[in-house]
């Protein structure tokens, strides 16, 4: 009786939570896993869909030219936080919110180096109303080359498959060239922006006696993994991808953070903004988890033998 | 009316109510405040003690975490010492890769020989280039007597705090040091895991190194921003080597928030764990307690006030009633009426006394005033409306109807209920009698006659037994009793004097001063004589 009275007297009533509105923009279904991760992450932080959080997801279905129109619709509904599934979505939302008097905070769920693609200039003090996760995929490109080299030490000629439309391509070339030089590898740069160009690029690689391929983390290749894998198997070329899903689709290996993990980590930033923090006070984060994934079935198809010491480093082996 | 300007506070009811309310509110407020203060202190101590225990617990966890990581490195060195420093590069890399996969907090691992030359390494993010011969361990401060060493904390390119954890590799046979195993350990994951402990809604935990550099925070963004916490008083206390205390320090944090902060040092690491909780939130239970206590106090005060009002009204109602009755009497001039006595307490006795006073003052007040026996101002105060009823002697035609009334009233007791009658002599006497006691005297005379009569006829002697009028009656030839003969005689001088005085008084309409003047005696003398006659 006494203790219950005491408990009553000192108990603090639960804070009444308002319902947070999250507007999510994604360019295609590939990035749905990020939304899944985001929702799971927010659920762990106490957000239950329909109860204290609602999501409005607008999908561009690969129509990049329509993304801006879709984004405007999203903004019209004035969500508390705008979430960009990737770099293209983040660029679109940044442009649209830049002119707003009270810009809606934008959080991106993993993009390539946000400094390189012009989202922010200082990752520790992001200007404007943007913050998010640097998925580190650009920075890891030299590391992928190293891992490919260590998995297949006999390889000497490596192709880098990229997209010249991506602004950081030149910078990446410099970084990867440095690494290649240290590892005594020669690199061939191949850029593609259509499926035909992919086929042509592989044809050219055969001519150039390319022994392995590194995929650059670009949007077009994310949507063309299946074609790349088919061509690689046909040409007996080991391909080192970016996402664990690339390995699942048939790449020999990949090194990076998964879509889902990116979404889950971004949930923390979304949570902070819901609680009233400003994007400029939330430095850009880097992934907490990197996954080295190897596909032994592909290795078998290619007829290559992977070094056991590097294989033992793999987090996922298919 | 005069009462309208009578201030409510000056009324007994008002005073009783004010006293009752004051006496109920002040003790309750005093007790409430005393209780609140004691509870506030208790809660403050409890909250601070709780946070201090959390800080101490977290410091132990961090220390244990580092020790465990060192142990996991040491276990690898015990079981794989020769492989780690041997010539088989692939075997060594396999051990390192396995270790890195198992320990998610390790960012990179290096193996060095006894001269600190790196002979093998693995890294999660950075490219490992072919080793150069002069490539040495970056942190080389492991002493012989220590099982492990921890380097100062540094930050990676992407802002994550890291440190080198180094253990020695001993030859399993000779126990001599043959190399080192060093892990670049990431603090973010570990600190995030530990600092996820909730400190209320807005409290947070952070960690600094021995320089006061922020190396961990519940909200990791603070670390990435490289927030300067060195100015925080609790950090300064930690850096000054002060002993940790559950007594928190109140100050404004870098975000401008008033917080209560305390710290606990991490054993063997020279780091400090700090807990800061916004004062507003930390003391929320206290505010909640005071709010509820105030509510309870208000309800209690309202109840006690209500009870005070009830008792106040109960106490003052008889007084008000008495006052009302008195006012009614003053307004109506009905001095014969009595105020009903409703209680046996002091108020009841006051009513009784008032009634007696009324009876005693049932006189011709104007005459009394004229005689100086009644206060003139009081007379005019009472003289609101006077309904003048003449004395019985001035309306002798009312004597016999009243006699009949009282004969009916005082019928004999018992079942017979005889109706008495007056003898003709008695009737004559009554008709000529002055009735100084007015109707009440007539009533008493009839009552006495009924009581003293031998039969059902009342004779004069039944009305005035042992009276000096007896002689007068005899002198007037009025039979005193029912008798066959009559008694005659002369009146005494005293009787004549008395009759003369009374007659003169009657002529002067009861004005004793005037009567005294007419009689040629002093008023004082007249009073003395009237006293002798029982008037």
mmCIF file of N, CA and C in Angstrom, chain A residues 6 8-13 15 124-125 136 140 142-143 146 150 179 182-183 255 265 272 275 277 281-288 290 308-309 312-315, chain B residues 39 42-43 46 90 93-94 97-98 100-101 122-130 157-160 188 201-202 219-221 224-225 284-285 288-289 292-293 296:
data_model
loop_
_atom_site.group_PDB
_atom_site.id
_atom_site.type_symbol
_atom_site.label_atom_id
_atom_site.label_comp_id
_atom_site.label_asym_id
_atom_site.label_seq_id
_atom_site.Cartn_x
_atom_site.Cartn_y
_atom_site.Cartn_z
ATOM 1 N N UNK A 6 3.818 5.514 -2.861
ATOM 2 C CA UNK A 6 5.097 6.151 -3.185
ATOM 3 C C UNK A 6 5.335 6.116 -4.694
ATOM 4 N N UNK A 8 3.158 5.872 -6.962
ATOM 5 C CA UNK A 8 2.214 6.798 -7.611
ATOM 6 C C UNK A 8 2.723 8.242 -7.537
ATOM 7 N N UNK A 9 3.256 8.596 -6.358
ATOM 8 C CA UNK A 9 3.673 9.987 -6.154
ATOM 9 C C UNK A 9 4.863 10.369 -7.016
ATOM 10 N N UNK A 10 5.791 9.420 -7.225
ATOM 11 C CA UNK A 10 7.014 9.774 -7.969
ATOM 12 C C UNK A 10 6.982 9.316 -9.426
ATOM 13 N N UNK A 11 5.913 8.622 -9.820
ATOM 14 C CA UNK A 11 5.873 8.123 -11.193
ATOM 15 C C UNK A 11 5.720 9.290 -12.166
ATOM 16 N N UNK A 12 6.400 9.148 -13.290
ATOM 17 C CA UNK A 12 6.346 10.198 -14.316
ATOM 18 C C UNK A 12 5.462 9.691 -15.438
ATOM 19 N N UNK A 13 4.461 10.443 -15.819
ATOM 20 C CA UNK A 13 3.584 9.962 -16.892
ATOM 21 C C UNK A 13 4.345 9.817 -18.199
ATOM 22 N N UNK A 15 5.548 10.026 -21.832
ATOM 23 C CA UNK A 15 5.468 11.144 -22.767
ATOM 24 C C UNK A 15 4.575 10.753 -23.946
ATOM 25 N N UNK A 124 31.750 15.986 -41.553
ATOM 26 C CA UNK A 124 31.589 16.112 -40.094
ATOM 27 C C UNK A 124 30.666 17.266 -39.722
ATOM 28 N N UNK A 125 30.476 18.185 -40.645
ATOM 29 C CA UNK A 125 29.547 19.305 -40.420
ATOM 30 C C UNK A 125 28.749 19.536 -41.686
ATOM 31 N N UNK A 136 30.515 3.894 -48.156
ATOM 32 C CA UNK A 136 31.960 3.623 -48.227
ATOM 33 C C UNK A 136 32.337 2.783 -49.439
ATOM 34 N N UNK A 140 36.079 1.831 -50.822
ATOM 35 C CA UNK A 140 36.472 0.418 -50.754
ATOM 36 C C UNK A 140 36.893 -0.158 -52.112
ATOM 37 N N UNK A 142 39.568 0.342 -54.031
ATOM 38 C CA UNK A 142 40.936 -0.211 -54.019
ATOM 39 C C UNK A 142 41.031 -1.492 -53.182
ATOM 40 N N UNK A 143 40.228 -1.527 -52.094
ATOM 41 C CA UNK A 143 40.258 -2.722 -51.246
ATOM 42 C C UNK A 143 39.739 -3.941 -52.014
ATOM 43 N N UNK A 146 42.429 -5.219 -54.137
ATOM 44 C CA UNK A 146 43.397 -5.986 -53.321
ATOM 45 C C UNK A 146 42.871 -7.394 -53.035
ATOM 46 N N UNK A 150 44.310 -10.966 -54.060
ATOM 47 C CA UNK A 150 44.709 -11.982 -53.084
ATOM 48 C C UNK A 150 43.940 -13.278 -53.264
ATOM 49 N N UNK A 179 46.774 1.794 -56.325
ATOM 50 C CA UNK A 179 46.776 0.463 -55.705
ATOM 51 C C UNK A 179 47.269 -0.595 -56.699
ATOM 52 N N UNK A 182 50.924 -0.602 -56.958
ATOM 53 C CA UNK A 182 51.566 -1.227 -55.795
ATOM 54 C C UNK A 182 51.465 -2.751 -55.858
ATOM 55 N N UNK A 183 50.358 -3.212 -56.434
ATOM 56 C CA UNK A 183 50.131 -4.663 -56.501
ATOM 57 C C UNK A 183 50.636 -5.267 -57.816
ATOM 58 N N UNK A 255 32.521 -6.995 -51.793
ATOM 59 C CA UNK A 255 32.905 -6.466 -50.478
ATOM 60 C C UNK A 255 32.208 -5.122 -50.276
ATOM 61 N N UNK A 265 21.162 1.141 -40.358
ATOM 62 C CA UNK A 265 22.035 2.136 -39.709
ATOM 63 C C UNK A 265 21.471 3.546 -39.876
ATOM 64 N N UNK A 272 17.064 10.477 -34.698
ATOM 65 C CA UNK A 272 17.576 11.719 -34.098
ATOM 66 C C UNK A 272 16.842 12.929 -34.674
ATOM 67 N N UNK A 275 13.509 13.304 -33.223
ATOM 68 C CA UNK A 275 13.598 13.836 -31.849
ATOM 69 C C UNK A 275 14.036 15.307 -31.806
ATOM 70 N N UNK A 277 16.731 16.852 -33.635
ATOM 71 C CA UNK A 277 18.075 17.303 -34.012
ATOM 72 C C UNK A 277 18.083 17.767 -35.472
ATOM 73 N N UNK A 281 23.809 19.011 -37.447
ATOM 74 C CA UNK A 281 24.461 18.529 -36.223
ATOM 75 C C UNK A 281 24.731 17.029 -36.274
ATOM 76 N N UNK A 282 24.382 16.420 -37.392
ATOM 77 C CA UNK A 282 24.538 14.963 -37.500
ATOM 78 C C UNK A 282 25.547 14.645 -38.609
ATOM 79 N N UNK A 283 26.787 14.427 -38.224
ATOM 80 C CA UNK A 283 27.803 14.124 -39.243
ATOM 81 C C UNK A 283 27.450 12.877 -40.052
ATOM 82 N N UNK A 284 28.022 12.854 -41.243
ATOM 83 C CA UNK A 284 27.820 11.693 -42.118
ATOM 84 C C UNK A 284 28.468 10.478 -41.455
ATOM 85 N N UNK A 285 27.746 9.388 -41.451
ATOM 86 C CA UNK A 285 28.298 8.164 -40.834
ATOM 87 C C UNK A 285 28.817 7.220 -41.908
ATOM 88 N N UNK A 286 29.644 6.304 -41.473
ATOM 89 C CA UNK A 286 30.155 5.261 -42.374
ATOM 90 C C UNK A 286 29.658 3.909 -41.864
ATOM 91 N N UNK A 287 29.634 2.906 -42.703
ATOM 92 C CA UNK A 287 28.996 1.638 -42.294
ATOM 93 C C UNK A 287 29.695 0.971 -41.117
ATOM 94 N N UNK A 288 28.858 0.377 -40.279
ATOM 95 C CA UNK A 288 29.411 -0.347 -39.131
ATOM 96 C C UNK A 288 29.779 -1.769 -39.518
ATOM 97 N N UNK A 290 30.866 -4.395 -42.709
ATOM 98 C CA UNK A 290 31.257 -4.662 -44.093
ATOM 99 C C UNK A 290 31.250 -6.170 -44.297
ATOM 100 N N UNK A 308 43.181 -20.126 -49.852
ATOM 101 C CA UNK A 308 42.446 -20.406 -48.601
ATOM 102 C C UNK A 308 42.604 -19.315 -47.550
ATOM 103 N N UNK A 309 43.735 -18.646 -47.519
ATOM 104 C CA UNK A 309 43.932 -17.621 -46.485
ATOM 105 C C UNK A 309 42.960 -16.465 -46.643
ATOM 106 N N UNK A 312 39.328 -17.599 -45.877
ATOM 107 C CA UNK A 312 38.989 -17.687 -44.445
ATOM 108 C C UNK A 312 38.571 -16.328 -43.862
ATOM 109 N N UNK A 313 38.829 -15.277 -44.616
ATOM 110 C CA UNK A 313 38.422 -13.941 -44.197
ATOM 111 C C UNK A 313 36.953 -13.668 -44.566
ATOM 112 N N UNK A 314 36.382 -14.509 -45.408
ATOM 113 C CA UNK A 314 35.032 -14.252 -45.933
ATOM 114 C C UNK A 314 33.975 -14.383 -44.841
ATOM 115 N N UNK A 315 33.061 -13.434 -44.857
ATOM 116 C CA UNK A 315 31.946 -13.488 -43.911
ATOM 117 C C UNK A 315 30.831 -14.382 -44.451
ATOM 118 N N UNK B 39 11.458 14.657 1.036
ATOM 119 C CA UNK B 39 11.353 13.738 -0.101
ATOM 120 C C UNK B 39 12.207 14.213 -1.266
ATOM 121 N N UNK B 42 15.675 13.263 -0.632
ATOM 122 C CA UNK B 42 15.820 11.814 -0.761
ATOM 123 C C UNK B 42 15.864 11.422 -2.235
ATOM 124 N N UNK B 43 14.940 12.002 -3.018
ATOM 125 C CA UNK B 43 14.882 11.664 -4.438
ATOM 126 C C UNK B 43 16.139 12.121 -5.166
ATOM 127 N N UNK B 46 18.774 9.763 -4.412
ATOM 128 C CA UNK B 46 18.527 8.473 -5.034
ATOM 129 C C UNK B 46 18.874 8.528 -6.524
ATOM 130 N N UNK B 90 50.725 -18.023 -45.482
ATOM 131 C CA UNK B 90 49.304 -18.352 -45.685
ATOM 132 C C UNK B 90 48.661 -18.796 -44.376
ATOM 133 N N UNK B 93 48.129 -15.786 -42.170
ATOM 134 C CA UNK B 93 47.016 -14.942 -42.615
ATOM 135 C C UNK B 93 45.664 -15.595 -42.324
ATOM 136 N N UNK B 94 45.658 -16.929 -42.370
ATOM 137 C CA UNK B 94 44.408 -17.637 -42.067
ATOM 138 C C UNK B 94 44.014 -17.423 -40.604
ATOM 139 N N UNK B 97 42.819 -13.846 -40.324
ATOM 140 C CA UNK B 97 41.511 -13.667 -40.964
ATOM 141 C C UNK B 97 40.400 -14.233 -40.080
ATOM 142 N N UNK B 98 40.681 -15.388 -39.519
ATOM 143 C CA UNK B 98 39.679 -16.020 -38.652
ATOM 144 C C UNK B 98 39.409 -15.140 -37.426
ATOM 145 N N UNK B 100 39.871 -11.923 -37.171
ATOM 146 C CA UNK B 100 39.184 -10.693 -37.566
ATOM 147 C C UNK B 100 37.693 -10.957 -37.806
ATOM 148 N N UNK B 101 37.413 -12.124 -38.357
ATOM 149 C CA UNK B 101 36.009 -12.467 -38.610
ATOM 150 C C UNK B 101 35.255 -12.656 -37.303
ATOM 151 N N UNK B 122 46.201 -7.881 -41.532
ATOM 152 C CA UNK B 122 44.907 -7.957 -42.205
ATOM 153 C C UNK B 122 44.106 -6.725 -41.790
ATOM 154 N N UNK B 123 43.323 -6.187 -42.729
ATOM 155 C CA UNK B 123 42.626 -4.925 -42.449
ATOM 156 C C UNK B 123 41.266 -4.942 -43.133
ATOM 157 N N UNK B 124 40.282 -4.417 -42.449
ATOM 158 C CA UNK B 124 38.937 -4.416 -43.035
ATOM 159 C C UNK B 124 38.778 -3.358 -44.122
ATOM 160 N N UNK B 125 39.352 -2.200 -43.946
ATOM 161 C CA UNK B 125 39.056 -1.096 -44.859
ATOM 162 C C UNK B 125 40.265 -0.649 -45.687
ATOM 163 N N UNK B 126 41.411 -0.704 -45.056
ATOM 164 C CA UNK B 126 42.578 -0.193 -45.772
ATOM 165 C C UNK B 126 43.231 -1.292 -46.617
ATOM 166 N N UNK B 127 43.785 -0.867 -47.723
ATOM 167 C CA UNK B 127 44.456 -1.807 -48.625
ATOM 168 C C UNK B 127 45.767 -2.240 -47.991
ATOM 169 N N UNK B 128 46.027 -3.515 -48.028
ATOM 170 C CA UNK B 128 47.312 -4.014 -47.508
ATOM 171 C C UNK B 128 48.251 -4.197 -48.696
ATOM 172 N N UNK B 129 49.228 -3.409 -48.689
ATOM 173 C CA UNK B 129 50.180 -3.441 -49.788
ATOM 174 C C UNK B 129 51.329 -4.371 -49.421
ATOM 175 N N UNK B 130 52.061 -4.822 -50.429
ATOM 176 C CA UNK B 130 53.214 -5.690 -50.127
ATOM 177 C C UNK B 130 54.111 -5.057 -49.069
ATOM 178 N N UNK B 157 39.977 8.071 -40.441
ATOM 179 C CA UNK B 157 39.623 9.127 -41.398
ATOM 180 C C UNK B 157 38.143 9.481 -41.338
ATOM 181 N N UNK B 158 37.339 8.474 -41.057
ATOM 182 C CA UNK B 158 35.897 8.739 -41.015
ATOM 183 C C UNK B 158 35.420 9.060 -39.598
ATOM 184 N N UNK B 159 36.369 9.372 -38.701
ATOM 185 C CA UNK B 159 36.009 9.920 -37.395
ATOM 186 C C UNK B 159 35.741 8.921 -36.298
ATOM 187 N N UNK B 160 36.055 7.643 -36.546
ATOM 188 C CA UNK B 160 35.794 6.644 -35.509
ATOM 189 C C UNK B 160 36.977 6.534 -34.546
ATOM 190 N N UNK B 188 33.734 2.503 -31.517
ATOM 191 C CA UNK B 188 32.358 2.909 -31.787
ATOM 192 C C UNK B 188 31.349 1.814 -31.441
ATOM 193 N N UNK B 201 14.766 9.842 -20.416
ATOM 194 C CA UNK B 201 14.402 10.125 -21.805
ATOM 195 C C UNK B 201 15.500 10.912 -22.503
ATOM 196 N N UNK B 202 16.184 11.759 -21.764
ATOM 197 C CA UNK B 202 17.129 12.673 -22.413
ATOM 198 C C UNK B 202 18.538 12.585 -21.832
ATOM 199 N N UNK B 219 25.005 9.355 -28.258
ATOM 200 C CA UNK B 219 24.724 9.861 -29.604
ATOM 201 C C UNK B 219 26.081 10.035 -30.281
ATOM 202 N N UNK B 220 26.401 9.067 -31.144
ATOM 203 C CA UNK B 220 27.749 9.022 -31.703
ATOM 204 C C UNK B 220 28.078 10.267 -32.536
ATOM 205 N N UNK B 221 27.047 10.989 -32.949
ATOM 206 C CA UNK B 221 27.282 12.214 -33.737
ATOM 207 C C UNK B 221 28.169 13.192 -32.971
ATOM 208 N N UNK B 224 31.692 12.184 -33.695
ATOM 209 C CA UNK B 224 32.066 12.529 -35.065
ATOM 210 C C UNK B 224 32.291 14.037 -35.196
ATOM 211 N N UNK B 225 31.552 14.819 -34.452
ATOM 212 C CA UNK B 225 31.717 16.283 -34.500
ATOM 213 C C UNK B 225 32.928 16.745 -33.699
ATOM 214 N N UNK B 284 12.408 15.107 -12.769
ATOM 215 C CA UNK B 284 10.998 14.986 -13.158
ATOM 216 C C UNK B 284 10.184 14.258 -12.082
ATOM 217 N N UNK B 285 10.724 13.153 -11.493
ATOM 218 C CA UNK B 285 9.948 12.498 -10.422
ATOM 219 C C UNK B 285 9.685 13.453 -9.252
ATOM 220 N N UNK B 288 7.028 15.774 -10.326
ATOM 221 C CA UNK B 288 5.771 15.012 -10.359
ATOM 222 C C UNK B 288 5.246 14.802 -8.947
ATOM 223 N N UNK B 289 6.214 14.494 -8.044
ATOM 224 C CA UNK B 289 5.852 14.293 -6.634
ATOM 225 C C UNK B 289 5.244 15.566 -6.062
ATOM 226 N N UNK B 292 1.738 16.192 -7.425
ATOM 227 C CA UNK B 292 0.712 15.326 -6.850
ATOM 228 C C UNK B 292 0.478 15.655 -5.376
ATOM 229 N N UNK B 293 1.599 15.961 -4.679
ATOM 230 C CA UNK B 293 1.464 16.311 -3.262
ATOM 231 C C UNK B 293 0.626 17.583 -3.121
ATOM 232 N N UNK B 296 -2.923 16.667 -3.532
ATOM 233 C CA UNK B 296 -3.457 16.017 -2.332
ATOM 234 C C UNK B 296 -3.691 17.062 -1.245
#
